[in-house]
Short mmCIF file of N, CA and C in Angstrom, two decimals:
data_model
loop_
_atom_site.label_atom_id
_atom_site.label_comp_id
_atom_site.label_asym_id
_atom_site.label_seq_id
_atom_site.Cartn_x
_atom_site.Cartn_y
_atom_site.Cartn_z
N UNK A 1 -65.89 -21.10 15.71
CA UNK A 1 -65.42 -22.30 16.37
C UNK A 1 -64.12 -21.97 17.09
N UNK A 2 -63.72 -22.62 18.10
CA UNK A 2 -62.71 -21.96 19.31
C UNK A 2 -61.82 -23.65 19.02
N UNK A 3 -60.80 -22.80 19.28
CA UNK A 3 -59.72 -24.19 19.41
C UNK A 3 -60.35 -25.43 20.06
N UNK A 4 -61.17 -25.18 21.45
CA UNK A 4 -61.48 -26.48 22.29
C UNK A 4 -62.59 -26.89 21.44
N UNK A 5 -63.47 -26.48 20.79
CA UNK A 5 -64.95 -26.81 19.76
C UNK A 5 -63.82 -27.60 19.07
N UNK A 6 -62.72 -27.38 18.29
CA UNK A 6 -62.12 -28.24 17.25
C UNK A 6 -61.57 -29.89 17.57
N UNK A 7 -60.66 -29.05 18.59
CA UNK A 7 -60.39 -30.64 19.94
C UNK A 7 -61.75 -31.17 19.82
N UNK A 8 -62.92 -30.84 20.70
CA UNK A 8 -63.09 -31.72 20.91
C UNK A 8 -64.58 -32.84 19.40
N UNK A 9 -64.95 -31.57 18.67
CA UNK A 9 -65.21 -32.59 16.99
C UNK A 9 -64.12 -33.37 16.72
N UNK A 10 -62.78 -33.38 16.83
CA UNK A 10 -62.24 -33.98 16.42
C UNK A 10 -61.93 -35.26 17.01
N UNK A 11 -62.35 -35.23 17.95
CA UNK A 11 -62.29 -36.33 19.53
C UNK A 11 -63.80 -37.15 19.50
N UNK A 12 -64.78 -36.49 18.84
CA UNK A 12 -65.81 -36.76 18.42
C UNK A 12 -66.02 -38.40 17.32
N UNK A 13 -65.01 -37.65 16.52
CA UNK A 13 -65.30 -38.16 15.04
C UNK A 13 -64.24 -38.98 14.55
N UNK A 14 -63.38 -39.58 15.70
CA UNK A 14 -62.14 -40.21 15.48
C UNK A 14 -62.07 -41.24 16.78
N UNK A 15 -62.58 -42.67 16.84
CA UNK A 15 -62.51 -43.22 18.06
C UNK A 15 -61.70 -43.85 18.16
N UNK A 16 -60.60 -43.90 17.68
CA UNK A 16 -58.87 -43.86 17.70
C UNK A 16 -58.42 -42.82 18.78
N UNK A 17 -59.03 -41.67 18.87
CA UNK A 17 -58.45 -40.25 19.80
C UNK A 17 -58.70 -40.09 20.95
N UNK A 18 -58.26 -39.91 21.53
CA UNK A 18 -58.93 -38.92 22.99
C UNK A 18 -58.87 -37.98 22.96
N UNK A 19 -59.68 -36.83 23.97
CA UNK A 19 -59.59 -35.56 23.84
C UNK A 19 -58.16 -34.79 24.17
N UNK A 20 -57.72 -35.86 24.87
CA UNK A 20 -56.08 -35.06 25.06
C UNK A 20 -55.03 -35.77 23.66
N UNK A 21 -55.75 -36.22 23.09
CA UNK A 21 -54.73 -36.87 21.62
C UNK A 21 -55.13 -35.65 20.74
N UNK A 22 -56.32 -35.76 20.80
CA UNK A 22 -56.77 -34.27 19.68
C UNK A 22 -56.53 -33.21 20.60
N UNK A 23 -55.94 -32.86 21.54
CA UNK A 23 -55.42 -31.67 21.55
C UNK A 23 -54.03 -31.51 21.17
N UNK A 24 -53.61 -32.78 21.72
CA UNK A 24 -51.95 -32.81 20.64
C UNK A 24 -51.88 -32.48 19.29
N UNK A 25 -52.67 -33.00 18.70
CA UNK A 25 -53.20 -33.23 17.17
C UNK A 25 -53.32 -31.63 16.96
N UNK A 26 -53.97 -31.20 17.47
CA UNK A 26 -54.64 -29.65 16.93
C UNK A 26 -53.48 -28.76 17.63
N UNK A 27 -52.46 -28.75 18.65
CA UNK A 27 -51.74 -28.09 18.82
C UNK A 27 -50.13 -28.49 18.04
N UNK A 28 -50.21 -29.67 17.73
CA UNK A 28 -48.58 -29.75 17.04
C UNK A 28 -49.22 -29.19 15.23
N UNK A 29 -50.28 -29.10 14.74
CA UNK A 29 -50.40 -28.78 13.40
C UNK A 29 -50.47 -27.50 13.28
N UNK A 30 -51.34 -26.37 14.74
CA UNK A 30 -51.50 -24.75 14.93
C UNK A 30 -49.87 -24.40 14.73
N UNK A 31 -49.43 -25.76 15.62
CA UNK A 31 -47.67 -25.28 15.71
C UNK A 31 -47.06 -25.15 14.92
N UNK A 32 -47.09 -25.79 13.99
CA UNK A 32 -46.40 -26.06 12.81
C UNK A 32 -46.51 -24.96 11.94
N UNK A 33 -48.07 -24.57 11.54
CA UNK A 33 -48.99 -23.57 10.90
C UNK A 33 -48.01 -22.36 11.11
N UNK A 34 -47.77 -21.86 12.42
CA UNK A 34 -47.38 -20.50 12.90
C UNK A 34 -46.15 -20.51 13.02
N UNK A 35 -45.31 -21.97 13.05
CA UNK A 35 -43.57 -21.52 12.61
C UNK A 35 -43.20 -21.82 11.46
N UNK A 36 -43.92 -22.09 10.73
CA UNK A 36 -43.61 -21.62 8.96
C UNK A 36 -44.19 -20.31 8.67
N UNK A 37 -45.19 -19.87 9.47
CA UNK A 37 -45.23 -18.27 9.09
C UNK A 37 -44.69 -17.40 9.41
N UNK A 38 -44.15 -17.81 10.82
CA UNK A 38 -43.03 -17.02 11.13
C UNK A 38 -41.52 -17.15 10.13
N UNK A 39 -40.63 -18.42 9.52
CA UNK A 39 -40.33 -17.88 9.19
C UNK A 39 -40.18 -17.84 7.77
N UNK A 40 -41.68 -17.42 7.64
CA UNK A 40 -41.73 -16.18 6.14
C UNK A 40 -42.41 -16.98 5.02
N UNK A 41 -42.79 -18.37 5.70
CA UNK A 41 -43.01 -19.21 4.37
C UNK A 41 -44.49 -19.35 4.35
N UNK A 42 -45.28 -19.61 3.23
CA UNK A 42 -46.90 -20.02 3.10
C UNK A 42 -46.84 -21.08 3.56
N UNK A 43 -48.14 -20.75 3.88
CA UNK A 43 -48.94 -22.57 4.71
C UNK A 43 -49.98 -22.60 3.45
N UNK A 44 -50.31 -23.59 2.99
CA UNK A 44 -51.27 -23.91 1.71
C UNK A 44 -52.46 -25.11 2.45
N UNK A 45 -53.29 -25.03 2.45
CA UNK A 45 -53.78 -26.60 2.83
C UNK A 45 -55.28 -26.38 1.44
N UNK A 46 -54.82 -27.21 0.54
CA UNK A 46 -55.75 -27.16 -0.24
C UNK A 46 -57.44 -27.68 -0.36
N UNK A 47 -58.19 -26.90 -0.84
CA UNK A 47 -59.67 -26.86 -0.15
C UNK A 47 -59.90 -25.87 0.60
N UNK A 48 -59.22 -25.67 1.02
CA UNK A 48 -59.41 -24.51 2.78
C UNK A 48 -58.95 -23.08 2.06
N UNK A 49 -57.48 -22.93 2.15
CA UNK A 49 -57.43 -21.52 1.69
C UNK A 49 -55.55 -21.92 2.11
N UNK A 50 -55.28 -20.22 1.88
CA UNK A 50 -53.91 -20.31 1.73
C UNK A 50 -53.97 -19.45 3.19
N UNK A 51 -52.42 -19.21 4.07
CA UNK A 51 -51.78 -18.66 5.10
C UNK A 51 -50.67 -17.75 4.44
N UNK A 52 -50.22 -16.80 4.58
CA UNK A 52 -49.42 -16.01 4.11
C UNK A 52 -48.64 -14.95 5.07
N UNK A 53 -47.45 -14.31 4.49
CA UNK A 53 -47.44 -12.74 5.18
C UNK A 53 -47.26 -12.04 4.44
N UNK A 54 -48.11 -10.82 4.97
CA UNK A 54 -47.74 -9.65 4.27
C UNK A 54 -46.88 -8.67 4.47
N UNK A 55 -46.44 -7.82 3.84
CA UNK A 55 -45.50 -7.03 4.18
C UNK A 55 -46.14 -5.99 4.28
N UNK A 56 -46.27 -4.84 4.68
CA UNK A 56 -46.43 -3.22 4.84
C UNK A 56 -45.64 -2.79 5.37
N UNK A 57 -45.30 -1.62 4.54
CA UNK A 57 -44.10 -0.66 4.45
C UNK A 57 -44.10 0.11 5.44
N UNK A 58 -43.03 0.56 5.47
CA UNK A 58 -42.39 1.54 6.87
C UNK A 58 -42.94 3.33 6.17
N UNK A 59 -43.98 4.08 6.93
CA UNK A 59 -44.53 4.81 6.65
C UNK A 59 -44.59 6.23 7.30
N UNK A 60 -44.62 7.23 7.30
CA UNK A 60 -45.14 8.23 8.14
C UNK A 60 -46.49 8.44 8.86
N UNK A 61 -46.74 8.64 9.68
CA UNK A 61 -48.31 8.73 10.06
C UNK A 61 -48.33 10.39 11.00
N UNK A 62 -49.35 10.27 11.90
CA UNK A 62 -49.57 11.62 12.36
C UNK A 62 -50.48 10.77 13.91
N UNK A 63 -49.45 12.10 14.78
CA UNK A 63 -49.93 11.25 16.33
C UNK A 63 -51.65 12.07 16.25
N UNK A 64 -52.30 11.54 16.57
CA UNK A 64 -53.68 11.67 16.64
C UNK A 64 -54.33 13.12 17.48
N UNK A 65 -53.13 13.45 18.89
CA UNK A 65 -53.52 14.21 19.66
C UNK A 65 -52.84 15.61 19.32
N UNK A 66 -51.35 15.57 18.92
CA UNK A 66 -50.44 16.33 18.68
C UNK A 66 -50.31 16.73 17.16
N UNK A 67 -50.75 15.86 16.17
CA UNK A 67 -50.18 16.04 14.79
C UNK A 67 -49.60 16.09 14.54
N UNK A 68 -48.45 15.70 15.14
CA UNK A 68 -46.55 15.46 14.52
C UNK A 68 -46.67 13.88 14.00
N UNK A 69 -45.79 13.96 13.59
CA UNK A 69 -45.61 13.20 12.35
C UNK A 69 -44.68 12.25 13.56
N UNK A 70 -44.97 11.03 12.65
CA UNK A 70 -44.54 10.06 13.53
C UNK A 70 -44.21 8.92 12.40
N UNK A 71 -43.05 8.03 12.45
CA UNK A 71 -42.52 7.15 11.64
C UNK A 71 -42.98 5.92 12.60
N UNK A 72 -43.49 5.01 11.09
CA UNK A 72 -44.28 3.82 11.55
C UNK A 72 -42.93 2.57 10.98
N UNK A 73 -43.03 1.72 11.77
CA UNK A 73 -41.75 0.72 11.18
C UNK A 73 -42.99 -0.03 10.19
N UNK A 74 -41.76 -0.82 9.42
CA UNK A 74 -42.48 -1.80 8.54
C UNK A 74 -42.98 -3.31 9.63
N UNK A 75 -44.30 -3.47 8.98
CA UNK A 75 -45.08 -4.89 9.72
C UNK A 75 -45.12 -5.68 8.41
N UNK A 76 -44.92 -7.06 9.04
CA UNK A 76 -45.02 -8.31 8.80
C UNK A 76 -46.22 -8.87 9.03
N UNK A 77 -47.03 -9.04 8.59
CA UNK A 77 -48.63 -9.34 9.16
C UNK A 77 -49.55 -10.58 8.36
N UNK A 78 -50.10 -11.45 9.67
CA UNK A 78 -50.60 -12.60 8.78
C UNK A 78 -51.75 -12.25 7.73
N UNK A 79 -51.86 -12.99 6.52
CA UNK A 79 -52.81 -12.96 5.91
C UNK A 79 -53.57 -14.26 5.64
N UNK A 80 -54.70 -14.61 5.79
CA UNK A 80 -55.43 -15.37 4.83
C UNK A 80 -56.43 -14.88 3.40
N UNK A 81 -55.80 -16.17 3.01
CA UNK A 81 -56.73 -16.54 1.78
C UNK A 81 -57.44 -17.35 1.62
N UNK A 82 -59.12 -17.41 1.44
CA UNK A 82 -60.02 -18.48 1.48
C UNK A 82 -59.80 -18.77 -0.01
N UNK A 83 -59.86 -20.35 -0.18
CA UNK A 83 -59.83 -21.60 -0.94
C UNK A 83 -61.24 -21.06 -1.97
N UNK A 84 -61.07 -21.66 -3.29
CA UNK A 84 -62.15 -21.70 -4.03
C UNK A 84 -63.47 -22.56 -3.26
N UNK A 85 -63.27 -23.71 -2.89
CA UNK A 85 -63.98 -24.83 -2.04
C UNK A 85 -64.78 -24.02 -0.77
N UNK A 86 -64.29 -23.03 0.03
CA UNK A 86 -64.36 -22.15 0.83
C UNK A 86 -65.12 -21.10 0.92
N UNK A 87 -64.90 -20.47 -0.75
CA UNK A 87 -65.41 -19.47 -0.75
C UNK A 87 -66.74 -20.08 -1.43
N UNK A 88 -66.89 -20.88 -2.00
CA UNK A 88 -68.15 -21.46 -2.56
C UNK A 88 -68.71 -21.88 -1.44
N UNK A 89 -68.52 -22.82 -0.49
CA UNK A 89 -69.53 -23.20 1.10
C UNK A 89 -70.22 -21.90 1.57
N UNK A 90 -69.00 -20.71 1.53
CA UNK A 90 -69.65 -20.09 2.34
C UNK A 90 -70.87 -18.78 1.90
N UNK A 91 -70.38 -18.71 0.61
CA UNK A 91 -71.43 -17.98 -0.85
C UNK A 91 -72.60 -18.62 -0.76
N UNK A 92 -72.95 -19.91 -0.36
CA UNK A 92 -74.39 -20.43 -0.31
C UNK A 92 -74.75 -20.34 1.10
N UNK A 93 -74.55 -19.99 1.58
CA UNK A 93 -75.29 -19.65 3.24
C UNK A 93 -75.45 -18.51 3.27
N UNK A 94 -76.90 -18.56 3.90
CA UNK A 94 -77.84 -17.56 4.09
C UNK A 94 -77.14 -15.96 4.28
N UNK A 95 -77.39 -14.96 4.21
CA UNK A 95 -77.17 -13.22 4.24
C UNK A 95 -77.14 -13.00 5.39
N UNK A 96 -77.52 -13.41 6.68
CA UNK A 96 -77.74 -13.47 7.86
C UNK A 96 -77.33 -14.48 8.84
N UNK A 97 -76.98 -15.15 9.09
CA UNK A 97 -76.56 -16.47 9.95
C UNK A 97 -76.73 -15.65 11.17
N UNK A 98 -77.12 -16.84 11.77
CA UNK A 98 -77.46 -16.57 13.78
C UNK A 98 -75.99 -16.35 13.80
N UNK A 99 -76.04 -15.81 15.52
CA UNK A 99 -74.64 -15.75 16.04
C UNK A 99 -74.29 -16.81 16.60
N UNK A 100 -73.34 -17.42 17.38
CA UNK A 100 -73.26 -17.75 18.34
C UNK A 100 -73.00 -17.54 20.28
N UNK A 101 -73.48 -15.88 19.99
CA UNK A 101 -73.14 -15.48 21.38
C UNK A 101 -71.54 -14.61 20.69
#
């Protein structure tokens, strides 16, 4: 599902909304979502799953072409966690699901 699929179910299923209210709606909550992860804090929405960051350490690696050694900085990187509720929906659907393109 793509941000505009969400807008517009949600524009769907709320005849209080318009499609430009549910895009407010779905962009001040993404907003919100991504500046508490930025800085540093969990997003929880219970049922669904948790938002997080992770840390990974500042490392050595090896350039691919040359083989010198090359220092990697430390990343900050989003994580999710699917919800018990979540992981059960999606444990009962089929081994295969169509695509959507």
């Amino acid at each position: 599902m793509t941000r505009s699929e969400l807008v517009d179910l949600l524009a769907e299923h709320s005849a209080q909304l318009t499609r430009r209210d549910a895009e407010a709606v779905v962009g001040i909550v993404l907003g919100a979502m991504g500046d508490a992860l930025a800085r540093g804090n969990r997003v929880e929405i219970r049922g669904f799953g948790s938002f997080a960051i992770n840390r990974r350490p500042a490392r050595v690696g090896h350039n691919p072409r040359t083989g010198q050694p090359i220092e990697i900085a430390e990343l900050r990187v989003p994580h999710f966690k699917p919800g018990k509720e979540l992981r059960e929906a999606v444990a009962q659907q089929p081994a295969h699901p169509e695509k959507n393109g």
